[in-house]
Coordinates of C-alpha atoms in Angstrom, one line a residue:
Chain A
M1 CA 0.0 0.0 0.0
A2 CA 2.7 2.4 1.0
V3 CA 4.6 1.7 -2.2
S4 CA 1.6 2.4 -4.3
R5 CA 1.3 5.9 -2.8
I6 CA 4.8 7.0 -3.9
R7 CA 4.4 9.4 -6.7
R8 CA 6.3 8.2 -9.7
W9 CA 7.6 11.3 -11.4
R10 CA 6.8 11.4 -15.0
P11 CA 8.2 14.0 -17.4
T12 CA 5.6 16.4 -18.6
T13 CA 5.2 17.3 -22.2
P14 CA 7.0 20.7 -21.9
V15 CA 9.9 19.0 -20.3
I16 CA 10.1 16.3 -23.0
T17 CA 9.8 19.0 -25.7
A18 CA 12.6 21.1 -24.1
V19 CA 14.9 18.2 -23.9
L20 CA 14.1 17.1 -27.4
L21 CA 14.6 20.5 -28.9
A22 CA 17.8 21.1 -27.1
A23 CA 19.3 17.6 -27.9
M24 CA 18.4 17.4 -31.6
P25 CA 20.9 20.0 -32.9
L26 CA 23.6 18.6 -30.7
I27 CA 23.2 15.0 -32.0
F28 CA 22.6 15.8 -35.7
I29 CA 24.6 18.7 -36.8
S30 CA 24.5 18.9 -40.6
D31 CA 22.6 21.7 -42.3
F32 CA 20.4 19.0 -43.8
A33 CA 19.5 17.8 -40.3
R34 CA 18.9 21.4 -39.2
A35 CA 16.3 21.8 -42.0
I36 CA 14.4 18.8 -40.7
Q37 CA 14.6 20.0 -37.1
L38 CA 13.2 23.3 -38.1
R39 CA 10.5 21.6 -40.0
F40 CA 9.7 19.7 -36.9
C41 CA 9.3 23.0 -34.9
V42 CA 7.0 24.4 -37.5
M43 CA 4.8 21.2 -37.5
L44 CA 4.8 21.2 -33.7
L45 CA 3.5 24.8 -33.7
L46 CA 0.8 23.9 -36.3
L47 CA -0.4 20.9 -34.4
T48 CA -0.2 22.4 -30.9
G49 CA -2.4 25.2 -32.3
L50 CA -4.8 22.9 -34.0
N51 CA -5.1 20.9 -30.7
F52 CA -7.0 23.8 -29.1
I53 CA -9.9 23.5 -31.5
N54 CA -9.6 19.9 -32.9
G55 CA -8.4 18.4 -29.6
Y56 CA -9.8 20.1 -26.5
A57 CA -12.9 21.6 -28.1
R58 CA -13.5 18.4 -30.3
M59 CA -14.4 20.5 -33.3
S60 CA -12.7 19.5 -36.6
S61 CA -11.1 22.5 -38.3
L62 CA -9.6 22.1 -41.8
A63 CA -8.4 25.8 -41.9
Q64 CA -5.0 25.3 -40.3
A65 CA -3.2 25.3 -43.6
G66 CA -4.9 28.5 -44.6
F67 CA -3.8 30.3 -41.4
Y68 CA -0.4 28.9 -41.9
G69 CA -0.2 30.3 -45.4
L70 CA -1.7 33.6 -44.2
G71 CA 1.1 33.9 -41.7
A72 CA 3.7 33.0 -44.2
Y73 CA 2.4 35.5 -46.8
T74 CA 1.8 38.3 -44.3
A75 CA 5.4 38.1 -43.1
G76 CA 6.7 37.7 -46.7
I77 CA 4.7 40.5 -48.3
L78 CA 5.4 43.0 -45.5
A79 CA 9.1 42.3 -45.5
A80 CA 9.8 41.8 -49.2
R81 CA 7.3 44.2 -50.9
L82 CA 6.5 46.8 -48.3
D83 CA 9.9 47.2 -46.7
V84 CA 8.5 46.7 -43.2
P85 CA 11.3 45.8 -40.8
P86 CA 11.5 41.9 -40.8
A87 CA 10.9 41.6 -37.0
L88 CA 7.7 43.6 -37.3
A89 CA 6.6 41.5 -40.3
F90 CA 7.3 38.4 -38.3
V91 CA 5.0 39.7 -35.4
A92 CA 2.3 40.8 -37.9
A93 CA 1.9 37.2 -39.2
P94 CA 0.3 35.7 -36.1
V95 CA -1.7 38.9 -35.5
L96 CA -3.3 38.8 -39.0
A97 CA -3.8 35.0 -38.7
T98 CA -5.5 35.5 -35.4
V99 CA -7.8 38.2 -36.8
A100 CA -8.6 35.9 -39.8
A101 CA -9.5 33.1 -37.4
L102 CA -11.7 35.4 -35.4
V103 CA -13.6 36.5 -38.5
I104 CA -13.9 33.0 -39.9
G105 CA -14.7 31.6 -36.5
A106 CA -17.4 34.2 -35.9
A107 CA -19.1 33.1 -39.1
S108 CA -18.8 29.4 -38.6
L109 CA -18.6 28.4 -35.0
R110 CA -22.3 28.6 -34.4
L111 CA -22.7 25.8 -36.9
R112 CA -23.0 22.1 -36.0
A113 CA -19.8 20.1 -36.0
T114 CA -19.9 18.8 -39.6
Y115 CA -21.0 22.1 -41.1
F116 CA -18.2 23.8 -39.2
T117 CA -15.7 21.5 -40.7
M118 CA -17.1 22.2 -44.2
A119 CA -17.0 25.9 -43.5
T120 CA -13.3 25.8 -42.4
L121 CA -12.5 23.7 -45.5
G122 CA -14.1 26.4 -47.7
A123 CA -12.3 29.2 -45.8
G124 CA -9.0 27.5 -46.0
Y125 CA -9.4 26.8 -49.7
I126 CA -10.4 30.4 -50.4
L127 CA -7.2 31.5 -48.8
Y128 CA -5.2 29.0 -50.8
I129 CA -6.8 30.2 -54.1
L130 CA -6.0 33.8 -53.1
F131 CA -2.3 32.9 -52.5
G132 CA -2.1 31.5 -56.0
R133 CA -4.2 34.0 -57.9
M134 CA -3.4 37.4 -56.5
T135 CA -0.2 37.3 -58.5
G136 CA 0.5 41.0 -58.1
V137 CA 0.7 40.7 -54.4
T138 CA 1.8 37.1 -53.7
G139 CA 3.8 36.3 -56.7
G140 CA 1.2 33.7 -57.7
P141 CA 2.2 30.2 -58.4
N142 CA 5.8 31.2 -59.0
G143 CA 6.1 32.2 -55.4
L144 CA 7.3 35.2 -53.5
L145 CA 10.9 36.0 -53.6
G146 CA 13.3 38.6 -52.1
I147 CA 12.5 38.0 -48.5
P148 CA 15.2 39.7 -46.4
A149 CA 16.9 38.1 -43.4
L150 CA 15.3 38.4 -40.1
S151 CA 17.0 40.8 -37.7
V152 CA 16.0 41.8 -34.1
A153 CA 17.5 45.0 -32.6
G154 CA 20.3 45.0 -35.2
I155 CA 21.2 41.3 -34.7
E156 CA 20.7 39.2 -37.8
I157 CA 19.0 35.9 -37.4
S158 CA 19.8 33.9 -40.4
G159 CA 21.5 30.7 -41.3
P160 CA 20.4 27.2 -40.1
L161 CA 21.4 27.3 -36.5
P162 CA 20.1 30.8 -35.5
M163 CA 16.8 30.1 -37.3
Y164 CA 16.5 26.8 -35.5
V165 CA 17.1 28.3 -32.1
L166 CA 14.4 30.9 -32.8
A167 CA 12.0 28.1 -34.0
A168 CA 12.8 25.9 -31.0
V169 CA 12.2 28.8 -28.5
L170 CA 8.9 29.7 -30.1
A171 CA 7.8 26.1 -30.4
L172 CA 8.6 25.5 -26.7
L173 CA 6.8 28.7 -25.7
G174 CA 3.8 27.4 -27.7
V175 CA 3.9 24.1 -25.9
V176 CA 4.2 25.6 -22.5
V177 CA 1.3 28.0 -23.1
A178 CA -0.9 25.1 -24.3
Y179 CA 0.1 23.0 -21.3
N180 CA -0.9 25.8 -18.9
F181 CA -4.1 26.4 -20.8
E182 CA -5.1 22.7 -20.6
R183 CA -4.8 22.8 -16.8
S184 CA -6.5 26.2 -16.4
R185 CA -10.1 27.0 -15.6
A186 CA -10.7 28.0 -19.3
G187 CA -8.9 24.9 -20.6
R188 CA -11.0 22.7 -18.4
A189 CA -14.1 24.4 -19.6
L190 CA -13.1 23.9 -23.2
R191 CA -12.5 20.2 -22.7
A192 CA -15.8 20.0 -20.8
L193 CA -17.5 21.8 -23.7
G194 CA -16.0 19.2 -26.1
A195 CA -17.3 16.3 -23.9
S196 CA -20.9 17.6 -23.2
E197 CA -22.1 20.9 -24.6
P198 CA -25.4 20.9 -22.6
A199 CA -23.7 20.2 -19.3
A200 CA -21.0 22.7 -19.9
V201 CA -23.5 25.4 -20.9
A202 CA -25.6 24.6 -17.9
S203 CA -22.5 25.1 -15.8
G204 CA -22.2 28.6 -17.1
V205 CA -19.7 28.1 -20.0
R206 CA -20.2 30.7 -22.8
A207 CA -19.8 28.1 -25.6
F208 CA -19.4 30.4 -28.6
R209 CA -17.0 32.7 -26.9
L210 CA -14.8 29.9 -25.6
R211 CA -14.7 28.1 -29.0
L212 CA -13.9 31.4 -30.7
F213 CA -11.0 31.9 -28.3
A214 CA -9.7 28.3 -29.0
F215 CA -10.0 28.9 -32.8
A216 CA -8.2 32.2 -32.6
L217 CA -5.4 30.5 -30.7
S218 CA -5.1 27.9 -33.4
G219 CA -4.9 30.7 -36.0
C220 CA -2.2 32.5 -33.9
Y221 CA 0.0 29.4 -33.7
A222 CA -0.3 28.8 -37.4
G223 CA 0.6 32.4 -38.0
V224 CA 3.9 32.0 -36.1
A225 CA 4.6 28.7 -37.9
G226 CA 4.0 30.6 -41.2
A227 CA 6.4 33.4 -40.4
L228 CA 9.1 31.0 -39.3
E229 CA 8.7 29.1 -42.6
T230 CA 9.0 32.3 -44.6
F231 CA 12.1 33.7 -43.0
D232 CA 13.8 30.3 -43.0
A233 CA 13.1 29.5 -46.7
T234 CA 13.2 33.2 -47.8
F235 CA 10.7 32.1 -50.3
V236 CA 6.9 31.5 -50.2
S237 CA 4.9 29.4 -52.6
P238 CA 1.2 28.5 -52.4
S239 CA 1.7 24.8 -52.8
S240 CA 2.6 24.4 -49.1
F241 CA -0.8 25.7 -47.9
G242 CA -3.3 23.6 -49.8
F243 CA -5.8 20.9 -49.0
L244 CA -3.1 18.3 -48.5
T245 CA -1.4 20.3 -45.7
A246 CA -4.8 20.9 -44.1
V247 CA -5.6 17.2 -44.1
L248 CA -2.1 16.2 -42.9
C249 CA -2.4 18.5 -39.9
V250 CA -5.7 16.9 -38.9
V251 CA -4.3 13.4 -39.5
G252 CA -1.1 14.1 -37.7
L253 CA -2.9 15.4 -34.6
T254 CA -5.4 12.6 -34.6
V255 CA -2.7 9.9 -34.9
G256 CA -0.6 11.6 -32.3
G257 CA -3.5 12.0 -29.9
A258 CA -6.0 14.9 -30.2
G259 CA -6.9 16.5 -26.9
R260 CA -3.7 15.3 -25.2
A261 CA -0.7 17.4 -24.4
A262 CA 1.7 14.9 -26.0
G263 CA -0.5 14.5 -29.1
P264 CA 1.0 17.3 -31.2
L265 CA 4.5 16.3 -30.2
I266 CA 4.1 12.8 -31.5
G267 CA 2.1 14.0 -34.5
A268 CA 4.7 16.5 -35.5
A269 CA 7.4 13.8 -35.2
L270 CA 5.4 11.5 -37.5
L271 CA 4.7 14.3 -40.1
T272 CA 8.3 15.3 -40.2
A273 CA 9.4 11.7 -40.7
L274 CA 6.7 11.3 -43.4
D275 CA 8.1 14.4 -45.1
E276 CA 11.5 12.7 -45.4
L277 CA 9.9 9.4 -46.5
G278 CA 8.0 11.3 -49.1
T279 CA 11.2 12.5 -50.8
E280 CA 12.4 8.9 -50.9
Y281 CA 9.2 7.2 -51.9
A282 CA 7.7 10.0 -53.9
G283 CA 4.0 9.4 -54.8
Y284 CA 3.5 6.8 -52.1
E285 CA 3.4 9.1 -49.1
M286 CA -0.4 9.6 -49.1
L287 CA -0.8 5.8 -49.2
I288 CA 1.4 5.5 -46.1
V289 CA -0.6 8.3 -44.4
G290 CA -3.9 6.6 -45.2
L291 CA -2.8 3.3 -43.9
V292 CA -1.2 4.6 -40.7
F293 CA -4.4 6.7 -40.1
L294 CA -6.7 3.8 -40.6
V295 CA -4.7 1.5 -38.4
V296 CA -4.3 4.0 -35.6
V297 CA -7.9 5.3 -35.4
Q298 CA -9.1 1.7 -35.4
A299 CA -6.6 0.3 -32.9
F300 CA -6.1 3.4 -30.7
P301 CA -9.1 5.9 -30.8
G302 CA -7.1 8.2 -28.5
G303 CA -4.1 8.2 -30.9
V304 CA -0.6 7.2 -29.9
A305 CA -0.7 9.5 -26.9
G306 CA -4.0 8.0 -25.8
A307 CA -2.7 4.5 -26.1
A308 CA 0.5 5.4 -24.2
G309 CA -1.6 7.0 -21.5
A310 CA -3.6 3.9 -21.0
R311 CA -0.5 1.7 -20.9
W312 CA 1.4 4.0 -18.5
P313 CA -1.4 5.9 -16.6
R314 CA -0.7 9.1 -14.8
R315 CA -0.9 9.1 -11.0
G316 CA -4.6 9.0 -10.1
A317 CA -5.6 7.8 -13.5
R318 CA -5.6 4.2 -12.4
P319 CA -8.7 2.2 -12.8
A320 CA -11.5 3.4 -10.5
V321 CA -12.0 0.0 -8.8
A322 CA -8.4 -0.2 -7.6
R323 CA -8.6 3.2 -6.0
A324 CA -12.0 2.5 -4.5
T325 CA -10.7 -0.6 -2.7
E326 CA -7.7 1.3 -1.6
G327 CA -9.8 4.1 -0.1
S328 CA -12.0 1.7 1.9
A329 CA -8.9 -0.2 3.2
S330 CA -7.2 2.8 4.6
Chain B
M1 CA -36.9 40.7 0.7
T2 CA -37.5 37.0 1.0
D3 CA -36.2 34.8 -1.7
E4 CA -39.0 33.6 -4.0
G5 CA -37.1 30.7 -5.5
L6 CA -38.2 29.6 -8.9
V7 CA -41.4 31.2 -10.2
I8 CA -42.8 29.9 -13.5
T9 CA -45.6 32.1 -14.9
G10 CA -47.9 31.3 -17.8
I11 CA -45.5 29.2 -19.9
S12 CA -46.9 28.1 -23.2
K13 CA -44.9 26.2 -25.9
S14 CA -45.8 24.6 -29.2
F15 CA -43.7 22.5 -31.5
G16 CA -44.9 22.7 -35.1
G17 CA -48.5 23.3 -34.2
V18 CA -48.5 20.8 -31.4
R19 CA -49.2 22.4 -28.0
V20 CA -46.7 20.9 -25.6
L21 CA -47.3 23.3 -22.7
R22 CA -50.4 25.5 -22.1
D23 CA -50.3 28.3 -19.6
V24 CA -48.3 26.5 -17.0
S25 CA -47.6 28.4 -13.7
L26 CA -45.7 26.9 -10.9
R27 CA -43.5 27.8 -7.9
A28 CA -40.6 26.0 -6.4
R29 CA -39.9 27.5 -2.9
P30 CA -36.5 27.8 -1.4
G31 CA -35.7 25.0 1.1
A32 CA -38.3 22.7 -0.4
V33 CA -38.5 19.9 -2.9
T34 CA -41.2 20.5 -5.5
A35 CA -41.9 17.5 -7.7
L36 CA -43.2 17.7 -11.2
I37 CA -44.9 14.4 -12.2
G38 CA -47.0 13.3 -15.1
P39 CA -47.2 10.6 -17.8
N40 CA -44.6 10.4 -20.6
G41 CA -45.1 13.2 -23.1
A42 CA -46.8 15.5 -20.6
G43 CA -44.2 18.2 -21.3
K44 CA -42.1 17.9 -18.2
T45 CA -38.7 17.9 -19.9
T46 CA -39.8 20.7 -22.2
L47 CA -40.6 22.7 -19.1
A48 CA -37.2 21.8 -17.6
N49 CA -35.6 23.0 -20.8
I50 CA -37.6 26.3 -20.8
V51 CA -36.7 26.9 -17.1
S52 CA -33.0 26.3 -17.7
G53 CA -33.0 28.3 -20.9
F54 CA -32.3 25.6 -23.5
E55 CA -35.7 26.3 -25.1
R56 CA -37.6 29.5 -25.5
P57 CA -41.2 29.7 -24.4
D58 CA -43.8 31.1 -26.8
A59 CA -45.3 33.0 -23.8
G60 CA -44.7 33.3 -20.1
R61 CA -41.8 34.1 -17.9
I62 CA -39.2 32.5 -15.6
D63 CA -38.1 34.3 -12.5
V64 CA -35.3 33.1 -10.1
S65 CA -35.0 34.9 -6.8
G66 CA -36.9 37.9 -8.2
H67 CA -34.9 38.2 -11.4
D68 CA -36.6 37.8 -14.7
L69 CA -34.4 35.3 -16.6
T70 CA -36.8 34.6 -19.5
R71 CA -34.5 36.3 -22.1
R72 CA -31.3 34.9 -20.8
G73 CA -29.4 32.0 -22.4
P74 CA -28.7 28.8 -20.3
D75 CA -25.1 29.9 -19.6
R76 CA -26.3 33.2 -18.1
R77 CA -28.9 31.4 -16.0
A78 CA -26.2 29.3 -14.4
T79 CA -24.4 32.5 -13.5
A80 CA -27.7 33.7 -11.9
G81 CA -27.7 30.6 -9.7
L82 CA -29.8 28.1 -11.6
A83 CA -28.4 24.6 -12.1
R84 CA -29.8 21.5 -13.8
T85 CA -29.1 17.9 -14.5
F86 CA -30.1 16.0 -17.6
Q87 CA -32.3 13.0 -18.2
N88 CA -29.5 11.3 -20.1
L89 CA -26.2 11.2 -18.2
E90 CA -24.2 14.3 -19.2
I91 CA -20.7 14.1 -17.8
F92 CA -17.4 15.5 -19.0
T93 CA -15.6 12.4 -20.3
G94 CA -11.9 12.9 -20.5
L95 CA -11.9 14.8 -17.2
T96 CA -11.3 13.3 -13.8
V97 CA -14.1 13.0 -11.3
I98 CA -12.9 16.0 -9.3
D99 CA -12.5 18.1 -12.5
N100 CA -16.1 17.3 -13.4
V101 CA -17.2 18.7 -10.0
V102 CA -14.8 21.7 -10.3
M103 CA -16.4 22.5 -13.7
G104 CA -19.8 22.8 -11.9
A105 CA -18.5 26.0 -10.2
Y106 CA -17.6 27.6 -13.5
G107 CA -20.6 29.9 -13.5
R108 CA -19.6 31.4 -10.2
G109 CA -16.7 33.1 -11.9
G110 CA -13.0 33.0 -11.6
A111 CA -9.8 34.0 -13.4
G112 CA -10.2 35.4 -17.0
L113 CA -8.9 33.7 -20.1
L114 CA -5.6 35.5 -20.4
S115 CA -4.5 35.2 -16.8
A116 CA -5.2 31.5 -17.0
V117 CA -3.1 31.1 -20.1
V118 CA -0.2 32.9 -18.6
G119 CA -0.6 31.0 -15.4
L120 CA -0.9 34.0 -13.0
P121 CA -0.9 33.3 -9.3
R122 CA -4.4 34.8 -9.0
A123 CA -5.7 32.2 -11.4
R124 CA -3.9 29.4 -9.4
R125 CA -5.3 30.6 -6.1
A126 CA -8.9 30.7 -7.5
D127 CA -8.3 27.2 -8.9
R128 CA -7.2 25.9 -5.5
R129 CA -10.3 27.3 -3.9
A130 CA -12.5 25.6 -6.4
R131 CA -10.7 22.3 -5.9
A132 CA -11.0 22.5 -2.1
A133 CA -14.8 23.1 -2.4
A134 CA -15.0 20.2 -4.9
E135 CA -13.2 17.9 -2.5
E136 CA -15.7 18.7 0.2
L137 CA -18.5 17.8 -2.1
L138 CA -16.9 14.5 -3.2
D139 CA -16.5 13.6 0.5
R140 CA -20.2 14.3 1.0
F141 CA -21.1 12.0 -1.9
G142 CA -18.6 9.3 -0.8
L143 CA -16.6 9.7 -3.9
T144 CA -13.3 10.9 -2.4
A145 CA -11.4 7.7 -3.3
L146 CA -12.4 8.2 -6.9
A147 CA -11.4 11.9 -7.2
D148 CA -8.6 11.4 -9.7
A149 CA -10.2 8.6 -11.7
P150 CA -11.4 9.4 -15.2
V151 CA -15.1 9.9 -14.9
E152 CA -15.9 7.5 -17.7
S153 CA -14.5 4.7 -15.6
L154 CA -17.3 5.0 -13.1
P155 CA -20.4 2.8 -13.0
F156 CA -23.6 4.5 -14.0
G157 CA -24.9 5.1 -10.4
Q158 CA -21.7 6.8 -9.3
A159 CA -21.6 8.9 -12.5
K160 CA -25.1 10.1 -11.6
L161 CA -23.8 11.2 -8.2
V162 CA -20.9 13.0 -9.9
E163 CA -23.5 14.9 -11.9
L164 CA -25.4 15.9 -8.7
A165 CA -22.1 17.0 -7.0
R166 CA -21.3 19.1 -10.1
V167 CA -24.7 20.8 -9.8
L168 CA -24.0 21.6 -6.2
A169 CA -20.6 23.1 -6.9
L170 CA -22.4 26.0 -8.5
E171 CA -24.0 26.7 -5.0
P172 CA -27.3 27.1 -6.9
R173 CA -30.4 28.9 -5.6
V174 CA -32.6 26.8 -7.9
V175 CA -31.9 23.2 -9.0
V176 CA -33.8 21.4 -11.7
L177 CA -33.3 17.7 -11.7
D178 CA -34.6 15.8 -14.7
E179 CA -35.2 12.2 -13.7
P180 CA -32.1 11.8 -11.4
V181 CA -32.8 8.2 -10.5
A182 CA -33.9 6.8 -13.8
G183 CA -32.2 3.5 -14.4
L184 CA -30.5 3.5 -11.0
P185 CA -30.3 0.5 -8.6
A186 CA -32.2 0.8 -5.3
E187 CA -29.3 1.7 -3.1
S188 CA -28.3 4.5 -5.5
V189 CA -31.9 5.8 -5.5
R190 CA -31.6 6.1 -1.7
A191 CA -28.3 8.0 -2.0
V192 CA -29.7 10.4 -4.6
G193 CA -32.8 10.9 -2.5
E194 CA -30.8 11.8 0.6
Q195 CA -28.7 14.3 -1.4
V196 CA -31.8 15.9 -2.9
T197 CA -33.3 16.4 0.6
R198 CA -30.1 17.8 1.7
M199 CA -29.9 20.3 -1.1
A200 CA -33.3 21.6 -0.2
G201 CA -32.3 21.6 3.5
A202 CA -29.4 23.9 2.6
G203 CA -31.9 26.4 1.2
A204 CA -32.1 25.6 -2.5
A205 CA -35.4 25.5 -4.4
V206 CA -35.5 22.1 -6.0
L207 CA -37.7 21.2 -8.9
L208 CA -37.7 17.4 -9.2
I209 CA -38.9 15.7 -12.3
E210 CA -39.2 12.0 -11.6
H211 CA -41.1 8.9 -12.5
N212 CA -40.1 6.9 -9.4
M213 CA -43.3 7.6 -7.3
R214 CA -42.0 6.0 -4.1
L215 CA -39.1 8.5 -4.1
V216 CA -41.3 11.4 -5.1
M217 CA -43.8 10.7 -2.3
E218 CA -41.0 10.3 0.2
I219 CA -38.9 13.4 -0.4
S220 CA -41.3 16.0 -1.9
D221 CA -42.8 18.8 0.0
H222 CA -45.1 19.8 -2.8
I223 CA -46.1 18.0 -6.0
A224 CA -47.4 19.3 -9.3
V225 CA -49.1 17.1 -11.8
L226 CA -48.7 17.9 -15.5
D227 CA -50.9 16.2 -18.0
H228 CA -51.1 16.9 -21.7
G229 CA -49.2 20.1 -21.2
E230 CA -51.5 21.5 -18.6
L231 CA -51.2 21.7 -14.8
L232 CA -53.7 19.2 -13.6
M233 CA -53.4 19.9 -9.9
E234 CA -50.8 20.6 -7.2
G235 CA -50.6 20.0 -3.5
E236 CA -49.0 18.0 -0.7
P237 CA -48.0 14.4 -1.4
A238 CA -51.0 13.1 0.5
E239 CA -53.5 15.3 -1.4
V240 CA -52.0 14.3 -4.8
R241 CA -52.1 10.7 -4.0
A242 CA -55.7 10.9 -3.0
D243 CA -56.9 13.0 -5.9
P244 CA -59.1 11.0 -8.3
R245 CA -58.0 13.0 -11.4
V246 CA -54.4 12.2 -10.7
I247 CA -55.1 8.6 -10.1
E248 CA -56.9 8.4 -13.4
A249 CA -54.4 10.4 -15.4
Y250 CA -51.3 9.0 -14.1
L251 CA -51.2 6.5 -11.3
G252 CA -53.7 4.1 -12.6
P253 CA -56.1 2.0 -10.6
D254 CA -53.4 0.6 -8.3
A255 CA -52.6 3.8 -6.6
D256 CA -52.0 2.2 -3.3
R257 CA -49.2 0.0 -4.6
I258 CA -47.5 2.8 -6.4
A259 CA -44.5 1.6 -8.2
P260 CA -42.2 3.3 -10.6
R261 CA -44.1 3.7 -13.8
R262 CA -41.1 3.7 -15.9
E263 CA -41.6 1.3 -18.7
S264 CA -38.6 -1.0 -18.9

């Protein structure tokens, strides 16, 4: 009995993320590895953001790629075409993506779940079409060129390692904020709303407002991811922000474990690995995605994080019966 | 000013031309259990939905403690001290038992969105207070040992108790319970009955919708009978039991051997 009461310390998701982000550049040091690591940070931001609405609120948004692109083009256009200081252009990206999420969310979050998904699909696609067709502003299908290096207070952040450090710091910050949110009063309310809307509303939760907040957060994270992408690649093209990316975000989060802190981390790792596989087995990557998705949602409805949580439960998350007997025995 | 509890005045409601409620007026006094009974389809749940704001009435008004809540949404009614449970189990799966109860206090206010995200000490303090209150409630419901268990791992009877504890976390002035013991085993029925009596004892106005007549007769101070959307009669349990109209409309000829009329 006494033994079972000892708290087994388990690393939290922010701790795992911090260790991972710090260790990766030390172990794999080539520029090629650096590019993959930065890709991982971008994916982590995208999925951690998506987890607010698709995970905790249990609504399914397909607009994440659109917000990602909006962030990328905002940063790119401001810095390359309008001569806005790069640091300011970087900050403007999440701001505009958040505003877009607020507008799209205000129009679609009162809809029932399936219709909301359709609306976000439409909104994301409209953004994608705009990126490709507004040639005068975005450069169209040929892409946007001439993006200057990022610099903050006179210090230039360019080259693989400085860009990676920036990406890692922002990704970790994003994970920590999400982790705090999940445990907060508002985070609890959002998860409650996802589980039972009537009971949450009857407890005083303002459903629309809270969902809008979650959706705006998802847009904000995507905006940061987009700005990172732009200043790292110094090139923006519409092809990265289409339907495929939108679906990959949802699949990555679902397979990783939607609604769980570790879900985006696992999902981002899988998507980054897939990216590499894709270059080797070009044309087959969607087949791989489809198969992995099918197997995981069938075998582990809670995703990889859900399955791991059931295998190694947190303190207190042990089966109810075990705890009940323990309580009566003491 | 004395608290008037829940005052339902002249509520009417139709769904696509079908009159579900016709000019229903009813009071649930603070510190008392007011039961609402009636055959299936009498309009009880519709009335519960109108009282809690999930449905809008065609006519009439709802007052809680002297405040007109008719135009407020269900979330705002919770803030005004009105809590409810649902006929079907509505719990927050994915949350622990204690977090389910803590959620019940949401309508009483707390830290704002931003201070929660940043993790300000003020938000943490408010959270600790809510947790302490929830722990007390769990103790009262005998659920302390299950506090950190995922709520979906509980058997139905205990999950129903969690729902009741959640409602109490709001410290409500008015509680609407929609068939709280439907489908529960006998010992759980007793536990729920005790808790409902205790809620009223603490000063809440309880509106109890229930088919289990033994429980209704035992714990109600006042009973209203709804039939075909109209209030047939109301009075003390003994009066209701003896009224021939009630016997005919609802209880059937075996009124002495009243058993739960829930079709199984």
